[in-house]
CSV table of C-alpha atoms in Angstrom, one decimal:
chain,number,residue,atom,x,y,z
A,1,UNK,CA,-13.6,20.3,10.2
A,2,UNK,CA,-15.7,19.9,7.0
A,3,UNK,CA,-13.5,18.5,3.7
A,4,UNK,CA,-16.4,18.1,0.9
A,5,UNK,CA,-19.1,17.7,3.1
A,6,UNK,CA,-17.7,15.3,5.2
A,7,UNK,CA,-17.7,15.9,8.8
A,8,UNK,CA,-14.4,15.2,10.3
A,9,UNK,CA,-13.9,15.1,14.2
A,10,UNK,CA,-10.0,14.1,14.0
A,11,UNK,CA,-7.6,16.9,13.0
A,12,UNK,CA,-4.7,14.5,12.5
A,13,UNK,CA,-4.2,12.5,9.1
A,14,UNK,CA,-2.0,9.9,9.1
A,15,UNK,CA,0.5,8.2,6.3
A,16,UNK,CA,0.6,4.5,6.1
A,17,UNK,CA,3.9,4.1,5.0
A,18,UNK,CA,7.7,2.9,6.4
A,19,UNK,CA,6.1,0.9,9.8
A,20,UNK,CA,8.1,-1.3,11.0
A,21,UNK,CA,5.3,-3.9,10.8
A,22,UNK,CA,1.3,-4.2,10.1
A,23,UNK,CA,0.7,-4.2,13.7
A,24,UNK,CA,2.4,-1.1,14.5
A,25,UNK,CA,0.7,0.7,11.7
A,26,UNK,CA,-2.5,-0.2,13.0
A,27,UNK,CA,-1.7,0.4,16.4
A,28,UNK,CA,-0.3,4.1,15.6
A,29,UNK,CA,-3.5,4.7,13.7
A,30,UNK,CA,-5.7,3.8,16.7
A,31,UNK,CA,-2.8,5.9,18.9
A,32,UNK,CA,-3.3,8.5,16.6
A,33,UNK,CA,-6.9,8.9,16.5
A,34,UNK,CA,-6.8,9.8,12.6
A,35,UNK,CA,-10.0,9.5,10.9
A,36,UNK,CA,-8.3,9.7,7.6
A,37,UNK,CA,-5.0,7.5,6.6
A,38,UNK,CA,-3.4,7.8,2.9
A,39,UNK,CA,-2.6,5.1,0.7
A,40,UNK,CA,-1.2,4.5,-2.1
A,41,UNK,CA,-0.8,2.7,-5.6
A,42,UNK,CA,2.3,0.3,-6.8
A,43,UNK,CA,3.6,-3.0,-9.1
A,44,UNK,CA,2.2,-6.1,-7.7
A,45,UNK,CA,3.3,-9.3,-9.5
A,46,UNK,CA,0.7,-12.1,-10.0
A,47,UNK,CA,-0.2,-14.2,-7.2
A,48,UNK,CA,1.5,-11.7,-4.6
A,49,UNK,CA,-1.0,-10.8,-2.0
A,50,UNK,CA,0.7,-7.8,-0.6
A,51,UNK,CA,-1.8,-5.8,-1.7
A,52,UNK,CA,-4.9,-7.7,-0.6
A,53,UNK,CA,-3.2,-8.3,2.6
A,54,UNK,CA,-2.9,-4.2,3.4
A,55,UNK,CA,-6.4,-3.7,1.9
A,56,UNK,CA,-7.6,-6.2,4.7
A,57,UNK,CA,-5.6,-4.6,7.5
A,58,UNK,CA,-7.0,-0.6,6.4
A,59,UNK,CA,-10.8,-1.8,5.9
A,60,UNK,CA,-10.5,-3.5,9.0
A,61,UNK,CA,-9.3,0.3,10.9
A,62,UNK,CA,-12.7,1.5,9.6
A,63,UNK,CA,-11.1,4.6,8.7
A,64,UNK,CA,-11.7,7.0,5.2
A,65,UNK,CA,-8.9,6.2,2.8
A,66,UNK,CA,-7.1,9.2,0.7
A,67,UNK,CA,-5.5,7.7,-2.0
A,68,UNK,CA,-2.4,9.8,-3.4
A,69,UNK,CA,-0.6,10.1,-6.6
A,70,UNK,CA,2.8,10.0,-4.8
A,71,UNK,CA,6.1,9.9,-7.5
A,72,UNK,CA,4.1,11.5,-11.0
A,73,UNK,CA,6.0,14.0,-12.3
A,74,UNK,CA,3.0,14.9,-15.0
A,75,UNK,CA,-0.4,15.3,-15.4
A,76,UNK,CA,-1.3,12.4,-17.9
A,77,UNK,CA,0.8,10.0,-14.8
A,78,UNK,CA,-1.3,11.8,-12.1
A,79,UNK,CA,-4.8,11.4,-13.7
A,80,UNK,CA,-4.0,8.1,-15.1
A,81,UNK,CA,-3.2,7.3,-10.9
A,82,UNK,CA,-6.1,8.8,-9.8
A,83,UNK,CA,-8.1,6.7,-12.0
A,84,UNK,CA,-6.8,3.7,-11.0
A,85,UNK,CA,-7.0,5.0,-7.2
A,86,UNK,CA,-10.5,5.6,-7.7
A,87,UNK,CA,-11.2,2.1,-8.8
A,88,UNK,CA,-9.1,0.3,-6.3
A,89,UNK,CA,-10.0,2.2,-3.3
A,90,UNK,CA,-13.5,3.4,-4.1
A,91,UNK,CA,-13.8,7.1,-3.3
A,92,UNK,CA,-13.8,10.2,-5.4
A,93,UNK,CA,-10.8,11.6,-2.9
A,94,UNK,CA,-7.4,12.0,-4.2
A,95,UNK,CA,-4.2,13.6,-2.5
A,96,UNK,CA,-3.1,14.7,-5.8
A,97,UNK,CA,0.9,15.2,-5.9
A,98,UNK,CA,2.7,16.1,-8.8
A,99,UNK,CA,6.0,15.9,-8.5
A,100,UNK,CA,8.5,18.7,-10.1
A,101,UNK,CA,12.1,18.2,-8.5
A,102,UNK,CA,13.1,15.5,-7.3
A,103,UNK,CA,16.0,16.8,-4.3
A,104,UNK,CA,12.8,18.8,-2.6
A,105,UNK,CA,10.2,16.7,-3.5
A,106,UNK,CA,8.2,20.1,-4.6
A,107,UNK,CA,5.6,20.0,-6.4
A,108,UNK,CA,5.1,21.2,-10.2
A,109,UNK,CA,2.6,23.9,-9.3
A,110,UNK,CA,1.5,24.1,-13.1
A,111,UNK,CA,1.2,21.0,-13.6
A,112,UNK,CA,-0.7,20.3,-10.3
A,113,UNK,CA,-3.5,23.0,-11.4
A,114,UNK,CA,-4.1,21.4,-14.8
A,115,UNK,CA,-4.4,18.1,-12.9
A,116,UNK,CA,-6.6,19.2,-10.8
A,117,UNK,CA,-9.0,20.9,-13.3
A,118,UNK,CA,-8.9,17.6,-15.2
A,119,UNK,CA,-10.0,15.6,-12.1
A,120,UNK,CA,-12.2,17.9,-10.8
A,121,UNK,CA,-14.3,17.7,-14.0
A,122,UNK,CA,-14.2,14.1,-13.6
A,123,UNK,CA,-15.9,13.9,-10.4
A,124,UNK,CA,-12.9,13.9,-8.4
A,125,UNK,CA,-12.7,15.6,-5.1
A,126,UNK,CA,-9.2,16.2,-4.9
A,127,UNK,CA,-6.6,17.4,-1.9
A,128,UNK,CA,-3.8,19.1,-3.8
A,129,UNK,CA,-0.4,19.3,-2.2
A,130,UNK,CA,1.1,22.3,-3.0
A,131,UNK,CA,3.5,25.4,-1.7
A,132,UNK,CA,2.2,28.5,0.1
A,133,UNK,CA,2.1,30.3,-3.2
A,134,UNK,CA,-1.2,32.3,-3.0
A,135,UNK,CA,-1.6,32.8,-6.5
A,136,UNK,CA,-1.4,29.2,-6.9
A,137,UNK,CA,-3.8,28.4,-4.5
A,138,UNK,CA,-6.1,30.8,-5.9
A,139,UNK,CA,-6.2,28.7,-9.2
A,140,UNK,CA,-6.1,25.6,-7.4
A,141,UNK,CA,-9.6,27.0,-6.3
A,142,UNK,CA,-10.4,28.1,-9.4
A,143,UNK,CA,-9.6,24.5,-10.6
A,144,UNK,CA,-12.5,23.4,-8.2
A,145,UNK,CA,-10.5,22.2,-5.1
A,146,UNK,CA,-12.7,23.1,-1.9
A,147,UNK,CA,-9.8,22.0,0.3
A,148,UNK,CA,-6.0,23.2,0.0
A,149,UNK,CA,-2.5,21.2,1.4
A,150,UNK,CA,0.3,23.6,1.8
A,151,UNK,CA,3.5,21.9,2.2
A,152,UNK,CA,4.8,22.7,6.1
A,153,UNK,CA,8.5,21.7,4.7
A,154,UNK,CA,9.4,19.4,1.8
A,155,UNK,CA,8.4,15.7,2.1
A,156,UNK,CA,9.7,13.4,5.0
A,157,UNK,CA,12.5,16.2,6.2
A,158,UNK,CA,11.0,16.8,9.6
A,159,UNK,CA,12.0,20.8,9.6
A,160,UNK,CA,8.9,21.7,10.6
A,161,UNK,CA,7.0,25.1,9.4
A,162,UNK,CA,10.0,26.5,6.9
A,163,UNK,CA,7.5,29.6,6.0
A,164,UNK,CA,5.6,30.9,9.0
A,165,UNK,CA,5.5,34.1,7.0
A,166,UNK,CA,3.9,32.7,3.9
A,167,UNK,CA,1.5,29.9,5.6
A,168,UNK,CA,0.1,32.5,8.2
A,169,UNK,CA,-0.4,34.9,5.0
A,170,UNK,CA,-2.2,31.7,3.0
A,171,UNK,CA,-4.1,31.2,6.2
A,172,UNK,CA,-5.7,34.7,6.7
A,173,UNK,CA,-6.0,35.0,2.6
A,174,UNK,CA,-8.0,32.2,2.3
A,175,UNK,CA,-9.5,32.1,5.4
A,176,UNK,CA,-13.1,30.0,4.8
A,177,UNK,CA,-11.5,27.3,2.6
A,178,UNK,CA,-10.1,24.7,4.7
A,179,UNK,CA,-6.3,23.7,4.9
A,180,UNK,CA,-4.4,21.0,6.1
A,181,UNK,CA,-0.8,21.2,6.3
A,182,UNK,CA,1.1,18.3,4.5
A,183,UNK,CA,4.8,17.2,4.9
A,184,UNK,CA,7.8,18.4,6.6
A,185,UNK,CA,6.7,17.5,10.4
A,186,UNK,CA,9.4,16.2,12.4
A,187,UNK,CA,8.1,16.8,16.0
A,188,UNK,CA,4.6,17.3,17.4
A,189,UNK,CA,5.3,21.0,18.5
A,190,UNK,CA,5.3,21.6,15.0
A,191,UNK,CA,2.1,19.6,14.3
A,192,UNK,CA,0.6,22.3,17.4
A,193,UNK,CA,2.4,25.0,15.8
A,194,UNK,CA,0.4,25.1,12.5
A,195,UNK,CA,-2.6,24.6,14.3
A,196,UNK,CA,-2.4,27.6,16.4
A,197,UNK,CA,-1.8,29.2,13.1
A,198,UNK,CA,-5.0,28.5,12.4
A,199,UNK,CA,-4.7,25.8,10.2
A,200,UNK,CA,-7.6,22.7,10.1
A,201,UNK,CA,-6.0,19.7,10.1
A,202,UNK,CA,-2.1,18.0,9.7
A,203,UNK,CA,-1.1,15.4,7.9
A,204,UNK,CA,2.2,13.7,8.2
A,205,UNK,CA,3.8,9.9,8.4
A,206,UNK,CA,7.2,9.6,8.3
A,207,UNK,CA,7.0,11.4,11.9
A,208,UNK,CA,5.8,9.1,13.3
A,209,UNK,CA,6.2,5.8,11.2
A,210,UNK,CA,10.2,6.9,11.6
A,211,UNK,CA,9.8,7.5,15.5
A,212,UNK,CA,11.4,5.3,18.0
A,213,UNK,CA,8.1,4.2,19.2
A,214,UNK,CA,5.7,4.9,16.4
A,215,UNK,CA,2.9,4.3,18.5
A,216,UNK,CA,4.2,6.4,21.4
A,217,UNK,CA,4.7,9.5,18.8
A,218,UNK,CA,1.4,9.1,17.2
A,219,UNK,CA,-0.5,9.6,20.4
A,220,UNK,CA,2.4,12.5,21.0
A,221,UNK,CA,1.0,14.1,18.0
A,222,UNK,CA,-2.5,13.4,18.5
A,223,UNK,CA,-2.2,15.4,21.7
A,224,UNK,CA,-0.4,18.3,20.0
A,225,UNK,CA,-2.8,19.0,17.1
A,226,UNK,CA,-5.6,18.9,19.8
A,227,UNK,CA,-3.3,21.3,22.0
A,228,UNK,CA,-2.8,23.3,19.1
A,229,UNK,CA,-6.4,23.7,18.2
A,230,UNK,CA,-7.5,24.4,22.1
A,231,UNK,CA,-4.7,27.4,22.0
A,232,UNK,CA,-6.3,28.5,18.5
A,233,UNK,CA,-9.7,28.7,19.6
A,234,UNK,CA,-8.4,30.5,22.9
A,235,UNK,CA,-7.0,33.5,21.0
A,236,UNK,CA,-3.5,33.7,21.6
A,237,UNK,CA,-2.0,36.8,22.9
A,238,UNK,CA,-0.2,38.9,20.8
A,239,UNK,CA,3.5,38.7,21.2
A,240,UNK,CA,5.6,42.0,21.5
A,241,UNK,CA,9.4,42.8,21.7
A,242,UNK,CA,9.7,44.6,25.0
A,243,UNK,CA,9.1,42.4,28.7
A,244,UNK,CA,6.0,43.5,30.5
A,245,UNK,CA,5.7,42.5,34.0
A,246,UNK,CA,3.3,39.9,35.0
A,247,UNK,CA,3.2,40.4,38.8
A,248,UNK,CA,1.4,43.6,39.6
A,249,UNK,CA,3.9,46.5,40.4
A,250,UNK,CA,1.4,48.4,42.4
A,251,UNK,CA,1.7,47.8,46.3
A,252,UNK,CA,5.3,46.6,46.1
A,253,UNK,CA,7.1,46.9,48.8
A,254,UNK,CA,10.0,49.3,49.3
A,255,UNK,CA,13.2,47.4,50.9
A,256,UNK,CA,15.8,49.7,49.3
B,1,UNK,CA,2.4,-12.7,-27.7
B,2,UNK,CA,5.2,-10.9,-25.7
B,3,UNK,CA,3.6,-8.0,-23.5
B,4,UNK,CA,5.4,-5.9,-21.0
B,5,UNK,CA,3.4,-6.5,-17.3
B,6,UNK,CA,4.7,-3.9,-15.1
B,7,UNK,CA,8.2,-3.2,-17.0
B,8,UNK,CA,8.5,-7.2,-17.2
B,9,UNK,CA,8.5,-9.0,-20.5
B,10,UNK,CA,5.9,-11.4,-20.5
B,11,UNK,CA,4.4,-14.4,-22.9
B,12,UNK,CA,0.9,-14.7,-22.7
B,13,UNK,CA,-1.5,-16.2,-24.5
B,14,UNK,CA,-4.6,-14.9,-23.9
B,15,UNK,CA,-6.1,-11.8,-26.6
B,16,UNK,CA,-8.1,-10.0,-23.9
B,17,UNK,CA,-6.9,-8.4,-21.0
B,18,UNK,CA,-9.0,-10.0,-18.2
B,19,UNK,CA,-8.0,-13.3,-19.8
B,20,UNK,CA,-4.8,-12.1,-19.4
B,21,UNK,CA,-4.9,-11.1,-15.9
B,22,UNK,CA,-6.5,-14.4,-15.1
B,23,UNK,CA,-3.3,-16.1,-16.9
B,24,UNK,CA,-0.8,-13.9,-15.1
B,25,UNK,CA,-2.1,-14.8,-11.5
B,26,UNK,CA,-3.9,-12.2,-10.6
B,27,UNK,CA,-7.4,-13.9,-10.5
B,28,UNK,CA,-9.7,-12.0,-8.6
B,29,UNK,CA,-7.1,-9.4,-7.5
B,30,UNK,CA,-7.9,-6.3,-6.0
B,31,UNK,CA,-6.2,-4.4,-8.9
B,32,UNK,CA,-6.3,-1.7,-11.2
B,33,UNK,CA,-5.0,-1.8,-14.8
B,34,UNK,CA,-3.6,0.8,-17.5
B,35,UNK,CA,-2.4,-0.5,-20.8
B,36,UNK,CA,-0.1,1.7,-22.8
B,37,UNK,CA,0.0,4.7,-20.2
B,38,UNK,CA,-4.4,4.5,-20.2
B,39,UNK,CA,-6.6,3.4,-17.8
B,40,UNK,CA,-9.0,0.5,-18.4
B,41,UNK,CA,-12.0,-0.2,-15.9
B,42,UNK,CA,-13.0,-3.3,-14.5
B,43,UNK,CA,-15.6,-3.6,-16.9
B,44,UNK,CA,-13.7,-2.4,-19.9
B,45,UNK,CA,-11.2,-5.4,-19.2
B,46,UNK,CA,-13.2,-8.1,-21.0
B,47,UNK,CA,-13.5,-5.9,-24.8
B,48,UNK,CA,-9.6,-4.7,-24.6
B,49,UNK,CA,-7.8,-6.7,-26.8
B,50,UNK,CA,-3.8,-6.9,-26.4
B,51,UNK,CA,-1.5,-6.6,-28.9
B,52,UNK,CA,2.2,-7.7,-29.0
B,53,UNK,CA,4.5,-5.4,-27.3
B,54,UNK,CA,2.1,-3.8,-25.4
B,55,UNK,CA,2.2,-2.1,-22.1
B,56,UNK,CA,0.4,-3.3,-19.1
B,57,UNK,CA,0.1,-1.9,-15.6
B,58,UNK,CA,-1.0,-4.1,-12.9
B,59,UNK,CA,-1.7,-1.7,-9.6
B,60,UNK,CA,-2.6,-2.7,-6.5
B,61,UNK,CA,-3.0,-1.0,-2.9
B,62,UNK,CA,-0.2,-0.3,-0.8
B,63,UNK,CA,1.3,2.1,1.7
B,64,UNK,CA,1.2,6.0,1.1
B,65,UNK,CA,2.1,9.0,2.4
């Protein structure tokens, strides 16, 4: 998978939040075999060294940060974010989420294209997360996105793929640009489930940060989007209504 | 002069917003800053001048989704 010229081997991005500890986190990123973790922006009161402290542990994973804008509800919030992001984290990426009710957690499509132009002319190289509308993602292009994030369901809900209809429909409309579904994974039969829709990558973290044995599910997952992707690149058979037998009829015997 | 650091009132006595940081603990911080809703780069910090009842936003990195 390419995302703005960058060459990415791992198909599985990985959230950084709700770990039980540190240690966990960085062990279910190495489970997980992500390439890409998100991070975020918050309050830090003066001579706290929370922040410093996570810097050190993600620098240390030698992994490609994607800052988001995680809780704006406009544009001015999300740009502002970015900005900051930018200057914190020290990349051009942005998982740019505009929030526009707060029960699904989905986002404010108009507000998320006029973010994205805004950013886009400022250099940024931004991963919007937004529905399976088509028409939305066709401005979201038109806004100069070169890589589109398609909620599976609404944020940290674990339901899965709520729209095969409409994702499978994004997927074959916009089949060069690549997309990575964002959200909504609960189990990693879902994570293999939008990758044998064709989909490039999955991103998720309360999946796994939420699991049992966060560690244990990241590797789950890791192994599902891979599954996923072998299936895809086999060319599924088509499925149909009526059974078909598998075991040759011809040359049966006749015991009757 | 009372600012608001982070939705905080504040006295500080420094004019300039690096000063400012500096006097608020945040030294050499990994941090970004917005005052009143705009962002200010590291190397605007040092000409932005605060004024009482401003708005300060002290980011720094943390966990994301």
């Amino acid at each position: 998978m390419q995302v703005y010229g960058v060459d990415i081997a791992s198909r599985l991005l990985l959230g950084t939040a709700q770990y039980p500890s540190p240690a966990i986190l960085g062990d279910a990123v190495q489970a997980s075999g992500a390439e890409i973790v998100t991070v975020s922006l918050r309050r830090e009161a003066g001579g706290d060294q929370h922040g410093q402290a996570f810097w050190t542990l993600i620098r240390d994973m030698d992994v490609r940060v994607l800052p988001n804008t995680a809780g704006c509800h406009t544009v001015k919030d999300a740009v502002t974010t970015a900005q900051m992001a930018r200057e914190v984290f020290d990349t051009n990426w942005i998982k740019l989420e505009v929030i526009g009710d707060n029960d699904t957690l989905c986002p404010s499509v108009f507000d998320l294209i006029e973010a994205a132009r805004v950013l886009s002319e400022d250099g940024f190289e931004v991963f919007p997360y937004t529905t399976e509308d088509l028409v939305v993602a066709e401005h979201l292009l038109q806004a100069g996105c070169k890589v589109l994030m398609p909620w599976g369901a609404p944020i940290g809900t674990g339901l899965g793929l709520n729209n095969v209809y409409g994702l499978r429909t994004m997927r074959a409309h916009f089949s060069d640009v690549p997309m990575i579904i964002d959200a909504g994974m609960g189990l990693p039969s879902h994570a293999a489930h939008a990758m044998e829709l064709g989909f490039d990558a999955v991103l998720l973290n309360t999946a796994v940060a939420r699991a049992g044995d966060p560690v244990a599910m990241a590797g789950a997952f890791a192994q599902a989007v891979e599954a996923g992707l072998m299936a895809r690149t086999a060319d599924p058979m088509e499925a149909r209504d009526m059974a078909s037998p598998s075991t040759p009829v011809l040359g049966k015997a006749s015991l009757g | 002069m009372k600012i608001i650091v982070n939705g905080q009132s504040l006295e500080v006595t420094a004019t300039l917003l690096d000063a400012a940081l500096g006097e608020l603990g945040y030294g050499e911080a990994r941090v970004a800053t917005a005052l009143n809703g705009e962002f200010v780069p590291v190397p605007a910090r040092a000409s932005t001048s605060l004024g009482n009842g401003d708005r300060l936003e002290i980011l720094a990195p943390m966990q994301g989704g």
